[in-house]
PDB file of C-alpha atoms in Angstrom:
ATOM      1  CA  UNK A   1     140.334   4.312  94.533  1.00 85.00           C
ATOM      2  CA  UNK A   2     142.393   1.568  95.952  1.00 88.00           C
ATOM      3  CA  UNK A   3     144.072   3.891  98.323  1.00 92.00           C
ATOM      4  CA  UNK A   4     147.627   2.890  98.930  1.00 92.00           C
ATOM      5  CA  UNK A   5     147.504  -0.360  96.964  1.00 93.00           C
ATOM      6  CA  UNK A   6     146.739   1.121  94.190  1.00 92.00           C
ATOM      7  CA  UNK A   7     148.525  -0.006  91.360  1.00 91.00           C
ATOM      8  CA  UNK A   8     148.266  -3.596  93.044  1.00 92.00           C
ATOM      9  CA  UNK A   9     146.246  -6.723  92.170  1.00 87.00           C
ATOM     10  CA  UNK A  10     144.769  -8.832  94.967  1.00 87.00           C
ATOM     11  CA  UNK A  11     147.594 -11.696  93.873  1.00 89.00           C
ATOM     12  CA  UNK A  12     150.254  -9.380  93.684  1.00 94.00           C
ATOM     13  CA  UNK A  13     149.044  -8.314  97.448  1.00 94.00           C
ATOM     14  CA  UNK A  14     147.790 -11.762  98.519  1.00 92.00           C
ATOM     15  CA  UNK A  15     152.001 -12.960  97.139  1.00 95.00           C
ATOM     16  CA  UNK A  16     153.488 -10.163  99.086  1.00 96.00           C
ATOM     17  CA  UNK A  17     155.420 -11.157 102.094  1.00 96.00           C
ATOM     18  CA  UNK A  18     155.427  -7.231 103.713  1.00 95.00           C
ATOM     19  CA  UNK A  19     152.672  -5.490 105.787  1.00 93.00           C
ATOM     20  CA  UNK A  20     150.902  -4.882 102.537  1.00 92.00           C
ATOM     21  CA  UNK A  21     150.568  -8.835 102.128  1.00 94.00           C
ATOM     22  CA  UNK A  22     149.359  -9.247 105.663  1.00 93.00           C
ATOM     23  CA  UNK A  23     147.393  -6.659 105.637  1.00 93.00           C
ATOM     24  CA  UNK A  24     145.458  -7.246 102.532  1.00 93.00           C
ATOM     25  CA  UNK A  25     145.333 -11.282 103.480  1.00 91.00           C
ATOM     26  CA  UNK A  26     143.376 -10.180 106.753  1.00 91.00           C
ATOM     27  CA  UNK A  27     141.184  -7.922 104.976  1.00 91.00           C
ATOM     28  CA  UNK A  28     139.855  -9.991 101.927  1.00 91.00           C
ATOM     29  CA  UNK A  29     137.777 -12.104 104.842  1.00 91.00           C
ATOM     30  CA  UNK A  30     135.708  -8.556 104.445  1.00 96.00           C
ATOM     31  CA  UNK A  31     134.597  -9.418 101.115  1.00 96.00           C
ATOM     32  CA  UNK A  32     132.377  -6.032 100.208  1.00 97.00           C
ATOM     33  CA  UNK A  33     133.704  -3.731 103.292  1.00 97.00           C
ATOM     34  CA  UNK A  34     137.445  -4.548 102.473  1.00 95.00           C
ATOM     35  CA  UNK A  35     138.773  -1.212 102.912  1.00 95.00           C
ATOM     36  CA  UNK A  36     142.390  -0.503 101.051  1.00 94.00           C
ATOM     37  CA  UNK A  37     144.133   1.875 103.585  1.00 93.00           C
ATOM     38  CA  UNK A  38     143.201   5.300 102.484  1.00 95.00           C
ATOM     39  CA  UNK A  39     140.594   4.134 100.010  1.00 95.00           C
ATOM     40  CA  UNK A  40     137.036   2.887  99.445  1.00 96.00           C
ATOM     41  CA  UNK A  41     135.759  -0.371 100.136  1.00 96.00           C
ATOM     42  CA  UNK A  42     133.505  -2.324  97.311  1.00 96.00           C
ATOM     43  CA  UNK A  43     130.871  -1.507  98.850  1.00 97.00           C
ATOM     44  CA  UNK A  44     131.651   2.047  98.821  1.00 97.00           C
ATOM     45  CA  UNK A  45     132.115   1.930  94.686  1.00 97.00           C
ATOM     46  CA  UNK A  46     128.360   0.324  94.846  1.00 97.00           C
ATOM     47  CA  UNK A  47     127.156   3.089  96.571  1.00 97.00           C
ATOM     48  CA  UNK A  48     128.928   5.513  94.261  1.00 96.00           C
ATOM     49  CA  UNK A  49     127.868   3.370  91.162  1.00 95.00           C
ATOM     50  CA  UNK A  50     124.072   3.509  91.752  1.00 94.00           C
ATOM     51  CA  UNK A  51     122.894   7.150  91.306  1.00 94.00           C
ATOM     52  CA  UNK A  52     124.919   6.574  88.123  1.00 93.00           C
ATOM     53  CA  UNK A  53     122.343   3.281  87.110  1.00 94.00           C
ATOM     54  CA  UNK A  54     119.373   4.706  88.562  1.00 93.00           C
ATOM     55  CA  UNK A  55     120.083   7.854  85.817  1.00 93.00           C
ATOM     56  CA  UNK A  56     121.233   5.015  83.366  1.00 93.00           C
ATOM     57  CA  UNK A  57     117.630   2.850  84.158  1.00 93.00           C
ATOM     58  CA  UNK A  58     115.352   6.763  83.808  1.00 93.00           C
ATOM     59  CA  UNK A  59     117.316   7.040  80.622  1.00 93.00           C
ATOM     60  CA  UNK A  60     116.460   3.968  78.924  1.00 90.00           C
ATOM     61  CA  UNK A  61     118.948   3.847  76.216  1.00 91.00           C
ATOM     62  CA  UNK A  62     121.982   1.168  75.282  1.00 91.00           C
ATOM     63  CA  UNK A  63     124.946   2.824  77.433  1.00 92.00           C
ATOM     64  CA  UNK A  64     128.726   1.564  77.308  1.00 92.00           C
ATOM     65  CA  UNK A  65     130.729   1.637  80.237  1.00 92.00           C
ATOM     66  CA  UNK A  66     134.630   1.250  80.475  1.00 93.00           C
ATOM     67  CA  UNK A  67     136.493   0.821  83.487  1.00 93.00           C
ATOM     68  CA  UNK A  68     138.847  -1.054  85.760  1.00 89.00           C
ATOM     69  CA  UNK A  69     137.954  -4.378  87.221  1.00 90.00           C
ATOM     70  CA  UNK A  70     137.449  -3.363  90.462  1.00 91.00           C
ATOM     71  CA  UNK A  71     134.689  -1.576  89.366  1.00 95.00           C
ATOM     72  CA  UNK A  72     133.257  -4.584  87.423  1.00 95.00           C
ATOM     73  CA  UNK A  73     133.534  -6.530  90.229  1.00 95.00           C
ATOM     74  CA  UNK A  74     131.152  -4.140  92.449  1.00 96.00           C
ATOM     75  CA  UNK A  75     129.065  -3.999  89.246  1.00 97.00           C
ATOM     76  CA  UNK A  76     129.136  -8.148  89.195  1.00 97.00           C
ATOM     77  CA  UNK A  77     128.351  -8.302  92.680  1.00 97.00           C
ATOM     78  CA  UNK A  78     125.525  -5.801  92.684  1.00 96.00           C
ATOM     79  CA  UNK A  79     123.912  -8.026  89.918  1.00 97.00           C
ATOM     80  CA  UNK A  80     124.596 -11.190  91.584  1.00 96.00           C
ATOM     81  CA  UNK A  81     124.138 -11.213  95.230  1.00 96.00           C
ATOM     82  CA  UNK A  82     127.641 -12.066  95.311  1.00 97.00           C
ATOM     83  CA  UNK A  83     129.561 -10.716  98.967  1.00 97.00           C
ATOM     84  CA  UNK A  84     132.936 -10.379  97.305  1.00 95.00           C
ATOM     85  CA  UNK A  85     133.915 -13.237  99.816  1.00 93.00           C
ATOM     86  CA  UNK A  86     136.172 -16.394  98.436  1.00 88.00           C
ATOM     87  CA  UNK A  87     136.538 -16.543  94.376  1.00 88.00           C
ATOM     88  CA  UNK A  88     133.585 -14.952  92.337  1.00 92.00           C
ATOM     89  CA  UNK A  89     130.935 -17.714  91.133  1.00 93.00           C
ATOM     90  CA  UNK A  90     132.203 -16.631  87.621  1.00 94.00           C
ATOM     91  CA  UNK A  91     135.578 -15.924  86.196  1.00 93.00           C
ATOM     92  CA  UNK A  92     135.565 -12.378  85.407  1.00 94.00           C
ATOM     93  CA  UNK A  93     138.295 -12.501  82.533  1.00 94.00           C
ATOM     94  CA  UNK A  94     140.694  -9.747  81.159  1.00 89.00           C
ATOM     95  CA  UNK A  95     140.434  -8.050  77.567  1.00 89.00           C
ATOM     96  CA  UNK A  96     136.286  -9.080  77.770  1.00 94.00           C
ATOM     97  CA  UNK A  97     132.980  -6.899  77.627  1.00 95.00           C
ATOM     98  CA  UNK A  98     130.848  -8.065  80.448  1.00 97.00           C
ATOM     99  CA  UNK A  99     126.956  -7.353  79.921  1.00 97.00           C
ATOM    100  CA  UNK A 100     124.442  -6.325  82.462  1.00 96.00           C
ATOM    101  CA  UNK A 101     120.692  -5.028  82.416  1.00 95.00           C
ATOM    102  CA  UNK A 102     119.230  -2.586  84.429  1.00 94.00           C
ATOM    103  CA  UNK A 103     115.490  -2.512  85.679  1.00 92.00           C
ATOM    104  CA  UNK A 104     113.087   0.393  85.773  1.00 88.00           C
ATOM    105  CA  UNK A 105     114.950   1.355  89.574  1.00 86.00           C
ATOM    106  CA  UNK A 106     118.570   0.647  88.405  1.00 87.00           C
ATOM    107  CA  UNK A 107     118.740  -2.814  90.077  1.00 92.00           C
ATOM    108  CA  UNK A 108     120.859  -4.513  87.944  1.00 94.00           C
ATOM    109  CA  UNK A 109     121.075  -8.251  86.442  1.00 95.00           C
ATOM    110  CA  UNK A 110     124.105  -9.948  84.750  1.00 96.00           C
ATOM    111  CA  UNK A 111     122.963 -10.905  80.890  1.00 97.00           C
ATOM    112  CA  UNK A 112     126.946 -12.356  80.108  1.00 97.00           C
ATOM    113  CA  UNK A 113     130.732 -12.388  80.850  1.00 97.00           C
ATOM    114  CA  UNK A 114     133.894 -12.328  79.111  1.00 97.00           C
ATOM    115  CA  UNK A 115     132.535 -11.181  75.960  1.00 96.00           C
ATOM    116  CA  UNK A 116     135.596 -11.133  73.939  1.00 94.00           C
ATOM    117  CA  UNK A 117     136.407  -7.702  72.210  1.00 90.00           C
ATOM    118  CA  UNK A 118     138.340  -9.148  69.148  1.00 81.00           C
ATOM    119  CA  UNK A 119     138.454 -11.730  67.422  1.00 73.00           C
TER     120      UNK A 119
END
């Protein structure tokens, strides 16, 4: 989880003028081993994701996932290379399905974003 900014966007944090402001501002240099005080870093949620796509891969049927963005965004970096460093190459928006592939070993591979869910 995101520990004690839970609850908290990274503007929200990057806006606020408190400790939790400068705190978060110092961390996002960190990119995937930004570490939320008391709770897991991206990387951390990558770790935690891939049993889960390795068993997804073996599988080999469709699967639907739903959850938070800041598990999309380990999910988008896994599948992208990116560090979680600076803005994401993409715009990952709000309200949208984002699609993803998974090899024979769970590696994953981004297929399309911001899939919108209604018309």
């Amino acid at each position: 989880d995101w520990g004690a900014w839970e609850g908290r966007g990274p503007a929200d944090l990057r806006a606020d003028p408190g400790p939790d402001g400068a705190a978060f501002r110092a961390a996002e240099a960190r990119g995937l081993d930004l570490r939320p005080p008391g709770g897991e870093s991206p990387r951390d949620v990558q770790a935690r994701l891939r049993p889960w796509l390795r068993a997804l891969a073996r599988a080999g049927t469709p699967s639907l996932g739903i959850t938070h963005k800041g598990v999309i965004r380990a999910l988008y970096a896994l599948a992208t290379g990116w560090d979680m460093t600076g803005d994401p190459p993409h715009k990952l928006r709000d309200a949208c399905a984002h699609r993803f592939a998974l090899a024979g070993d769970g590696a994953l591979r981004l297929v399309a974003l911001n899939l919108p869910l209604a018309p």
